[in-house]
Short mmCIF file of C-alpha atoms and ligand atoms in Angstrom, two decimals:
data_model
loop_
_atom_site.label_atom_id
_atom_site.label_comp_id
_atom_site.label_asym_id
_atom_site.label_seq_id
_atom_site.Cartn_x
_atom_site.Cartn_y
_atom_site.Cartn_z
CA UNK A 1 -17.99 -9.77 4.31
CA UNK A 2 -19.96 -8.90 7.48
CA UNK A 3 -16.98 -7.53 9.44
CA UNK A 4 -16.48 -3.74 9.81
CA UNK A 5 -13.25 -3.03 11.67
CA UNK A 6 -11.50 0.30 12.25
CA UNK A 7 -9.01 0.06 15.08
CA UNK A 8 -5.79 1.61 13.90
CA UNK A 9 -4.00 4.35 15.87
CA UNK A 10 -3.20 7.11 13.40
CA UNK A 11 -1.42 10.46 13.82
CA UNK A 12 -1.97 12.97 11.01
CA UNK A 13 -0.20 16.35 10.95
CA UNK A 14 2.71 18.15 9.38
CA UNK A 15 5.97 17.25 11.18
CA UNK A 16 4.19 14.61 13.22
CA UNK A 17 7.45 12.62 13.15
CA UNK A 18 9.23 15.22 15.26
CA UNK A 19 6.17 16.02 17.41
CA UNK A 20 4.81 12.58 18.25
CA UNK A 21 7.10 9.69 17.27
CA UNK A 22 9.53 10.10 20.21
CA UNK A 23 6.68 10.11 22.74
CA UNK A 24 4.97 7.09 21.14
CA UNK A 25 8.27 5.21 21.33
CA UNK A 26 8.80 6.15 24.99
CA UNK A 27 5.29 5.09 25.97
CA UNK A 28 5.72 1.83 24.09
CA UNK A 29 9.16 1.24 25.59
CA UNK A 30 10.74 0.82 22.20
CA UNK A 31 14.51 0.87 22.60
CA UNK A 32 15.83 -1.10 19.64
CA UNK A 33 13.73 -0.69 16.49
CA UNK A 34 14.47 -2.28 13.16
CA UNK A 35 13.97 0.49 10.61
CA UNK A 36 13.01 -0.96 7.21
CA UNK A 37 13.67 1.46 4.35
CA UNK A 38 13.25 1.25 0.58
CA UNK A 39 13.80 3.27 -2.60
CA UNK A 40 11.06 5.72 -1.58
CA UNK A 41 12.45 6.58 1.87
CA UNK A 42 14.69 9.49 0.83
CA UNK A 43 15.41 12.15 3.45
CA UNK A 44 12.85 10.71 5.83
CA UNK A 45 15.42 8.33 7.34
CA UNK A 46 17.57 11.20 8.63
CA UNK A 47 14.51 12.90 10.11
CA UNK A 48 13.42 9.72 11.91
CA UNK A 49 16.91 8.95 13.20
CA UNK A 50 17.24 12.54 14.43
CA UNK A 51 14.18 12.35 16.63
CA UNK A 52 14.62 8.91 18.22
CA UNK A 53 14.69 9.03 22.02
CA UNK A 54 18.08 9.16 23.74
CA UNK A 55 19.59 5.70 24.18
CA UNK A 56 17.56 4.20 21.33
CA UNK A 57 19.56 1.65 19.29
CA UNK A 58 18.11 1.48 15.76
CA UNK A 59 19.17 -1.05 13.16
CA UNK A 60 18.54 -0.29 9.53
CA UNK A 61 17.50 -2.71 6.82
CA UNK A 62 17.79 -1.15 3.36
CA UNK A 63 15.55 -2.82 0.77
CA UNK A 64 16.06 -0.28 -2.00
CA UNK A 65 16.76 -2.18 -5.18
CA UNK A 66 14.73 -5.29 -4.33
CA UNK A 67 12.33 -6.52 -6.98
CA UNK A 68 9.21 -6.71 -4.86
CA UNK A 69 7.38 -9.10 -7.16
CA UNK A 70 9.97 -11.84 -6.84
CA UNK A 71 11.86 -10.97 -3.67
CA UNK A 72 9.29 -10.03 -1.07
CA UNK A 73 9.68 -13.32 0.85
CA UNK A 74 13.46 -12.99 0.79
CA UNK A 75 13.16 -9.40 2.01
CA UNK A 76 10.92 -10.51 4.89
CA UNK A 77 13.36 -13.27 5.82
CA UNK A 78 16.17 -10.71 5.85
CA UNK A 79 14.09 -8.47 8.09
CA UNK A 80 13.37 -11.31 10.48
CA UNK A 81 17.01 -12.36 10.53
CA UNK A 82 18.19 -8.79 11.00
CA UNK A 83 15.70 -8.14 13.78
CA UNK A 84 16.53 -11.40 15.53
CA UNK A 85 19.57 -12.38 17.48
CA UNK A 86 22.05 -12.91 14.66
CA UNK A 87 24.28 -10.46 12.88
CA UNK A 88 23.46 -9.54 9.32
CA UNK A 89 25.70 -7.85 6.82
CA UNK A 90 22.82 -5.73 5.59
CA UNK A 91 22.13 -4.27 9.00
CA UNK A 92 23.88 -1.39 10.62
CA UNK A 93 23.38 0.53 13.82
CA UNK A 94 23.05 -0.85 17.31
CA UNK A 95 23.74 -4.23 18.81
CA UNK A 96 21.30 -6.82 20.03
CA UNK A 97 17.71 -7.79 19.34
CA UNK A 98 14.94 -5.57 18.00
CA UNK A 99 11.74 -4.84 19.87
CA UNK A 100 9.83 -3.01 17.08
CA UNK A 101 9.75 -2.68 13.34
CA UNK A 102 9.38 0.72 11.71
CA UNK A 103 8.34 0.57 8.06
CA UNK A 104 9.60 3.86 6.59
CA UNK A 105 9.07 4.57 2.91
CA UNK A 106 6.89 3.26 0.08
CA UNK A 107 4.89 0.09 -0.41
CA UNK A 108 7.85 -2.32 -0.07
CA UNK A 109 9.12 -1.06 3.31
CA UNK A 110 5.61 -0.86 4.77
CA UNK A 111 4.67 -4.33 3.52
CA UNK A 112 7.84 -5.99 4.80
CA UNK A 113 7.43 -4.35 8.22
CA UNK A 114 3.94 -5.83 8.50
CA UNK A 115 5.18 -9.32 7.67
CA UNK A 116 8.32 -9.05 9.79
CA UNK A 117 6.39 -8.57 12.99
CA UNK A 118 5.40 -12.15 13.40
CA UNK A 119 5.30 -13.99 16.67
CA UNK A 120 6.70 -17.41 15.90
CA UNK A 121 7.37 -20.50 17.96
CA UNK A 122 11.06 -21.11 18.77
CA UNK A 123 11.05 -24.13 16.51
CA UNK A 124 10.10 -22.13 13.47
CA UNK A 125 12.81 -19.47 13.66
CA UNK A 126 13.56 -16.91 12.26
CA UNK A 127 11.69 -14.59 14.54
CA UNK A 128 12.00 -11.30 16.28
CA UNK A 129 13.34 -11.98 19.74
CA UNK A 130 13.82 -10.38 23.08
CA UNK A 131 16.50 -12.42 24.85
CA UNK A 132 15.73 -16.06 24.06
CA UNK A 133 11.99 -15.58 23.71
CA UNK A 134 10.22 -14.81 20.44
CA UNK A 135 8.09 -11.70 20.81
CA UNK A 136 5.36 -9.98 18.88
CA UNK A 137 7.24 -6.75 18.23
CA UNK A 138 5.29 -3.60 17.57
CA UNK A 139 4.89 -2.28 14.04
CA UNK A 140 5.05 1.43 13.28
CA UNK A 141 4.27 2.65 9.78
CA UNK A 142 5.72 5.89 8.37
CA UNK A 143 4.64 6.35 4.72
CA UNK A 144 6.58 8.71 2.43
CA UNK A 145 4.11 8.38 -0.48
CA UNK A 146 0.32 8.47 -0.66
CA UNK A 147 -0.69 4.82 -1.07
CA UNK A 148 -2.13 2.18 1.21
CA UNK A 149 -0.07 3.57 4.14
CA UNK A 150 0.44 0.07 5.53
CA UNK A 151 -3.30 -0.13 6.31
CA UNK A 152 -4.78 -1.65 3.18
CA UNK A 153 -4.81 -5.27 2.05
CA UNK A 154 -1.35 -6.65 1.30
CA UNK A 155 -0.42 -6.84 -2.39
CA UNK A 156 2.08 -9.59 -1.71
CA UNK A 157 2.24 -12.83 0.17
CA UNK A 158 5.43 -13.88 1.95
CA UNK A 159 6.81 -17.20 3.19
CA UNK A 160 9.45 -18.09 5.73
CA UNK A 161 12.51 -20.22 4.91
CA UNK A 162 10.49 -23.41 5.34
CA UNK A 163 7.84 -22.23 2.90
CA UNK A 164 5.21 -21.49 5.55
CA UNK A 165 2.95 -18.55 4.63
CA UNK A 166 3.48 -15.59 6.96
CA UNK A 167 0.50 -13.59 8.22
CA UNK A 168 0.63 -9.81 7.96
CA UNK A 169 -0.48 -7.42 10.68
CA UNK A 170 -2.11 -4.01 10.79
CA UNK A 171 0.46 -1.56 12.23
CA UNK A 172 0.10 -0.47 15.87
CA UNK A 173 0.61 3.17 14.90
CA UNK A 174 0.61 4.99 11.55
CA UNK A 175 2.28 8.40 11.26
CA UNK A 176 0.82 10.45 8.39
CA UNK A 177 3.17 13.40 7.85
CA UNK A 178 2.54 15.20 4.53
CA UNK A 179 5.95 16.90 4.72
CA UNK A 180 7.63 13.53 4.14
CA UNK A 181 6.38 13.56 0.53
CA UNK A 182 8.11 16.83 -0.39
CA UNK A 183 11.26 15.13 -1.66
CA UNK A 184 9.41 12.40 -3.60
CA UNK A 185 9.95 12.11 -7.36
CA UNK A 186 6.88 13.30 -9.33
CA UNK A 187 6.67 9.97 -11.19
CA UNK A 188 6.46 8.07 -7.89
CA UNK A 189 3.79 10.44 -6.61
CA UNK A 190 1.83 10.00 -9.85
CA UNK A 191 1.82 6.19 -9.58
CA UNK A 192 1.00 6.25 -5.85
CA UNK A 193 -1.73 8.84 -6.45
CA UNK A 194 -3.35 6.75 -9.18
CA UNK A 195 -3.36 3.88 -6.70
CA UNK A 196 -5.15 6.07 -4.14
CA UNK A 197 -7.81 6.97 -6.73
CA UNK A 198 -8.36 3.32 -7.61
CA UNK A 199 -8.50 2.23 -3.95
CA UNK A 200 -11.31 4.74 -3.39
CA UNK A 201 -13.03 3.93 -6.69
CA UNK A 202 -12.99 0.15 -6.22
CA UNK A 203 -14.06 0.43 -2.56
CA UNK A 204 -17.03 2.57 -3.61
CA UNK A 205 -18.00 0.12 -6.37
CA UNK A 206 -17.64 -2.96 -4.15
CA UNK A 207 -20.98 -4.35 -3.04
CA UNK A 208 -20.27 -5.39 0.56
CA UNK A 209 -22.33 -3.61 3.24
CA UNK A 210 -19.98 -1.08 4.83
CA UNK A 211 -21.43 2.45 5.03
CA UNK A 212 -18.37 4.01 6.79
CA UNK A 213 -16.16 2.71 3.96
CA UNK A 214 -18.51 4.18 1.35
CA UNK A 215 -18.26 7.58 3.03
CA UNK A 216 -14.48 7.44 3.22
CA UNK A 217 -14.13 6.22 -0.36
CA UNK A 218 -16.40 9.03 -1.60
CA UNK A 219 -14.40 11.67 0.28
CA UNK A 220 -11.09 10.17 -0.85
CA UNK A 221 -12.19 10.23 -4.49
CA UNK A 222 -13.28 13.85 -4.17
CA UNK A 223 -9.97 14.97 -2.65
CA UNK A 224 -7.72 12.89 -4.92
CA UNK A 225 -9.41 14.01 -8.13
CA UNK A 226 -9.02 17.66 -7.06
CA UNK A 227 -5.43 17.53 -5.84
CA UNK A 228 -3.39 14.76 -7.47
CA UNK A 229 -2.24 16.72 -10.53
CA UNK A 230 -1.29 19.70 -8.39
CA UNK A 231 0.87 17.52 -6.10
CA UNK A 232 2.64 15.86 -9.04
CA UNK A 233 3.31 19.29 -10.59
CA UNK A 234 4.77 20.54 -7.30
CA UNK A 235 5.63 17.95 -4.60
CA UNK A 236 6.42 20.86 -2.26
CA UNK A 237 2.81 22.15 -2.36
CA UNK A 238 1.74 21.66 1.24
CA UNK A 239 -2.01 21.94 0.58
CA UNK A 240 -1.81 19.29 -2.15
CA UNK A 241 0.34 17.04 0.06
CA UNK A 242 -2.11 17.22 2.97
CA UNK A 243 -5.15 16.58 0.74
CA UNK A 244 -3.56 13.65 -1.09
CA UNK A 245 -2.42 12.03 2.15
CA UNK A 246 -5.96 12.50 3.49
CA UNK A 247 -7.30 10.84 0.34
CA UNK A 248 -4.79 8.00 0.78
CA UNK A 249 -5.93 7.46 4.37
CA UNK A 250 -9.55 7.38 3.24
CA UNK A 251 -8.73 4.90 0.48
CA UNK A 252 -6.59 2.69 2.72
CA UNK A 253 -9.29 2.42 5.40
CA UNK A 254 -12.12 2.07 2.88
CA UNK A 255 -10.37 -0.70 0.99
CA UNK A 256 -11.08 -3.14 3.83
CA UNK A 257 -14.56 -3.21 2.27
CA UNK A 258 -13.08 -4.58 -0.93
CA UNK A 259 -11.21 -3.78 -4.11
CA UNK A 260 -11.97 -5.14 -7.56
CA UNK A 261 -10.90 -6.12 -11.04
CA UNK A 262 -8.22 -3.42 -11.47
CA UNK A 263 -6.39 -4.69 -8.39
CA UNK A 264 -7.00 -8.35 -9.25
CA UNK A 265 -5.15 -7.77 -12.54
CA UNK A 266 -2.49 -5.48 -11.02
CA UNK A 267 -1.73 -8.00 -8.27
CA UNK A 268 -1.47 -10.78 -10.86
CA UNK A 269 1.02 -8.69 -12.85
CA UNK A 270 2.98 -7.92 -9.69
CA UNK A 271 3.20 -11.45 -8.37
CA UNK A 272 4.12 -12.95 -11.73
CA UNK A 273 7.05 -10.54 -11.74
CA UNK A 274 6.30 -8.74 -14.95
CA UNK A 275 4.96 -5.64 -13.27
CA UNK A 276 6.70 -2.36 -12.52
CA UNK A 277 7.86 -1.12 -9.09
CA UNK A 278 4.46 0.21 -8.09
CA UNK A 279 1.17 -1.33 -9.19
CA UNK A 280 -0.26 2.18 -9.44
CA UNK A 281 1.70 2.48 -12.69
CA UNK A 282 -0.55 -0.19 -14.20
CA UNK A 283 -3.88 1.37 -13.34
CA UNK A 284 -4.26 3.79 -16.27
CA UNK A 285 -3.99 0.81 -18.63
CA UNK A 286 -6.31 -1.46 -16.62
CA UNK A 287 -9.06 0.99 -15.61
CA UNK A 288 -10.77 1.18 -19.02
CA UNK A 289 -11.37 -2.57 -19.53
CA UNK A 290 -12.20 -3.18 -15.84
CA UNK A 291 -14.76 -0.37 -15.62
CA UNK A 292 -16.34 -1.35 -18.96
CA UNK A 293 -16.80 -4.87 -17.55
CA UNK A 294 -18.26 -3.64 -14.24
CA UNK A 295 -20.48 -0.83 -15.48
CA UNK A 296 -23.61 -2.91 -16.25
CA UNK A 297 -23.59 -4.46 -12.76
CA UNK A 298 -23.62 -1.31 -10.59
CA UNK A 299 -24.80 1.75 -12.60
CA UNK A 300 -25.99 3.53 -9.44
CA UNK A 301 -22.52 3.21 -7.94
CA UNK A 302 -20.95 4.70 -11.06
CA UNK A 303 -23.26 7.69 -10.59
CA UNK A 304 -21.85 8.12 -7.04
CA UNK A 305 -18.29 7.94 -8.39
CA UNK A 306 -19.14 10.61 -10.98
CA UNK A 307 -20.63 12.83 -8.27
CA UNK A 308 -17.50 12.50 -6.12
CA UNK A 309 -15.28 13.34 -9.10
CA UNK A 310 -17.61 16.13 -10.28
CA UNK A 311 -18.22 14.48 -13.66
CA UNK A 312 -21.44 14.68 -15.63
CA UNK A 313 -22.37 10.98 -15.27
CA UNK A 314 -21.01 7.50 -14.61
CA UNK A 315 -20.14 6.90 -18.26
CA UNK A 316 -17.49 9.63 -18.11
CA UNK A 317 -15.51 8.03 -15.27
CA UNK A 318 -13.27 5.64 -17.22
CA UNK A 319 -12.33 8.16 -19.94
CA UNK A 320 -11.60 10.79 -17.34
CA UNK A 321 -9.27 8.51 -15.36
CA UNK A 322 -7.46 7.25 -18.47
CA UNK A 323 -6.88 10.84 -19.61
CA UNK A 324 -5.70 11.81 -16.13
CA UNK A 325 -3.23 8.90 -16.14
CA UNK A 326 -1.93 10.06 -19.51
CA UNK A 327 -1.43 13.61 -18.31
CA UNK A 328 0.51 12.20 -15.35
CA UNK A 329 2.78 10.22 -17.66
CA UNK A 330 1.35 6.78 -16.81
CA UNK A 331 1.41 4.05 -19.50
CA UNK A 332 -1.91 3.87 -21.35
CA UNK A 333 -1.45 0.21 -22.27
CA UNK A 334 0.58 -2.79 -21.11
CA UNK A 335 2.55 -3.02 -24.35
CA UNK A 336 5.83 -2.13 -22.64
CA UNK A 337 5.53 -5.30 -20.50
CA UNK A 338 5.73 -7.52 -23.58
CA UNK A 339 2.84 -9.82 -22.63
CA UNK A 340 2.51 -12.98 -24.73
CA UNK A 341 -0.73 -14.93 -25.12
CA UNK A 342 0.66 -17.69 -22.86
CA UNK A 343 1.53 -14.99 -20.34
CA UNK A 344 -2.00 -13.62 -20.54
CA UNK A 345 -3.45 -17.09 -19.83
CA UNK A 346 -1.40 -17.31 -16.62
CA UNK A 347 -2.20 -13.75 -15.62
CA UNK A 348 -5.92 -14.22 -16.24
CA UNK A 349 -5.97 -17.36 -14.08
CA UNK A 350 -4.11 -15.52 -11.30
CA UNK A 351 -6.45 -12.52 -11.50
CA UNK A 352 -9.49 -14.81 -11.24
CA UNK A 353 -8.01 -16.40 -8.08
CA UNK A 354 -7.12 -13.04 -6.48
CA UNK A 355 -8.95 -11.91 -3.38
CA UNK A 356 -9.78 -8.61 -5.10
CA UNK A 357 -11.77 -10.57 -7.69
CA UNK A 358 -14.04 -11.96 -4.99
CA UNK A 359 -14.81 -8.35 -4.04
CA UNK A 360 -15.45 -7.15 -7.59
CA UNK A 361 -19.07 -6.04 -8.13
CA UNK A 362 -19.48 -8.35 -11.11
CA UNK A 363 -18.30 -11.99 -11.12
CA UNK A 364 -15.34 -12.26 -13.49
CA UNK A 365 -13.93 -15.56 -14.77
CA UNK A 366 -10.46 -16.24 -16.10
CA UNK A 367 -11.92 -15.90 -19.61
CA UNK A 368 -13.25 -12.45 -18.70
CA UNK A 369 -9.83 -11.42 -17.43
CA UNK A 370 -8.23 -12.72 -20.60
CA UNK A 371 -10.40 -10.30 -22.54
CA UNK A 372 -9.60 -7.45 -20.16
CA UNK A 373 -5.84 -8.08 -20.39
CA UNK A 374 -6.10 -8.23 -24.19
CA UNK A 375 -7.98 -4.93 -24.23
CA UNK A 376 -5.31 -3.38 -21.98
CA UNK A 377 -2.44 -4.70 -24.12
ZN1 ZN B 1 -3.34 -0.57 -4.77
#
């Protein structure tokens, strides 16, 4: 917990795709990118393809329709296979190997791009290759929703065909273009926006020593609580888009400090394949029990959260966020997931093992998580 690391290259501006992406690709000598897209990519694919440098040979891997909870490893294997030297039915576009991976879309595309860029020994193919040699291809991240932007901790783990765990990388360049969110469905923006709020909230509550992260989390909370509802009401609102993407960047960078019990439970639900498409959809149900558990441990931090959100005191935070989730159409409980008591035992054990639990401000056991899941049911 002693490491403070901020070394990502990030462009942030409206239409930054058209203004900067071609030049970044030229400088990086990217000629054959694998473009990974998902259900949240929308019109952004056409815009990216339109501005690729002349002679660029993109291949496209479409992951829309994958169930991230169960299929993330398979999706990564497909990306590695598609980016390597063999043909793949799912790929289209140019011929030959790929020298970069562009994650373009929501959480699935960005996560797979980070796993797919793995330098592997020839014996442990699949890999991305240039000629016969495996290479560490560059990763570019182009988010179309406010979320972790490819910069936060990975929600998923992925394995290669032999069952070996694959490491995930921080992207070489992130392109934050608020105009890419204009065609997003309000429900997707609501779930992604709730995730941004919780990234900032949990980073601010986490007890590791990381003053820059505290500052970013505070600012992200302030922006997201002011602007999220306005963006969901009108995805074309350019002020709201810019502010929410700024909040997402704050939350993504701050979350290296740590997350907490909400994410420990959300990740457990995701990886045990009972969760929805985006773990942000779970937060309104999980926030109440998680914050009630944490409140006695860090009351002074709750006061900071309240200040950022312009609430009267720390005790108002949970109710405010639950009500906000409700106004945004987010489920207030987990009832729709049909959790059984056996299911809750497994989920509670997984949440207790999650990395986010180690970062939670109050030590939580599997028994504690069982209670929290029951309260959220
Ligand atoms: Zn999250």
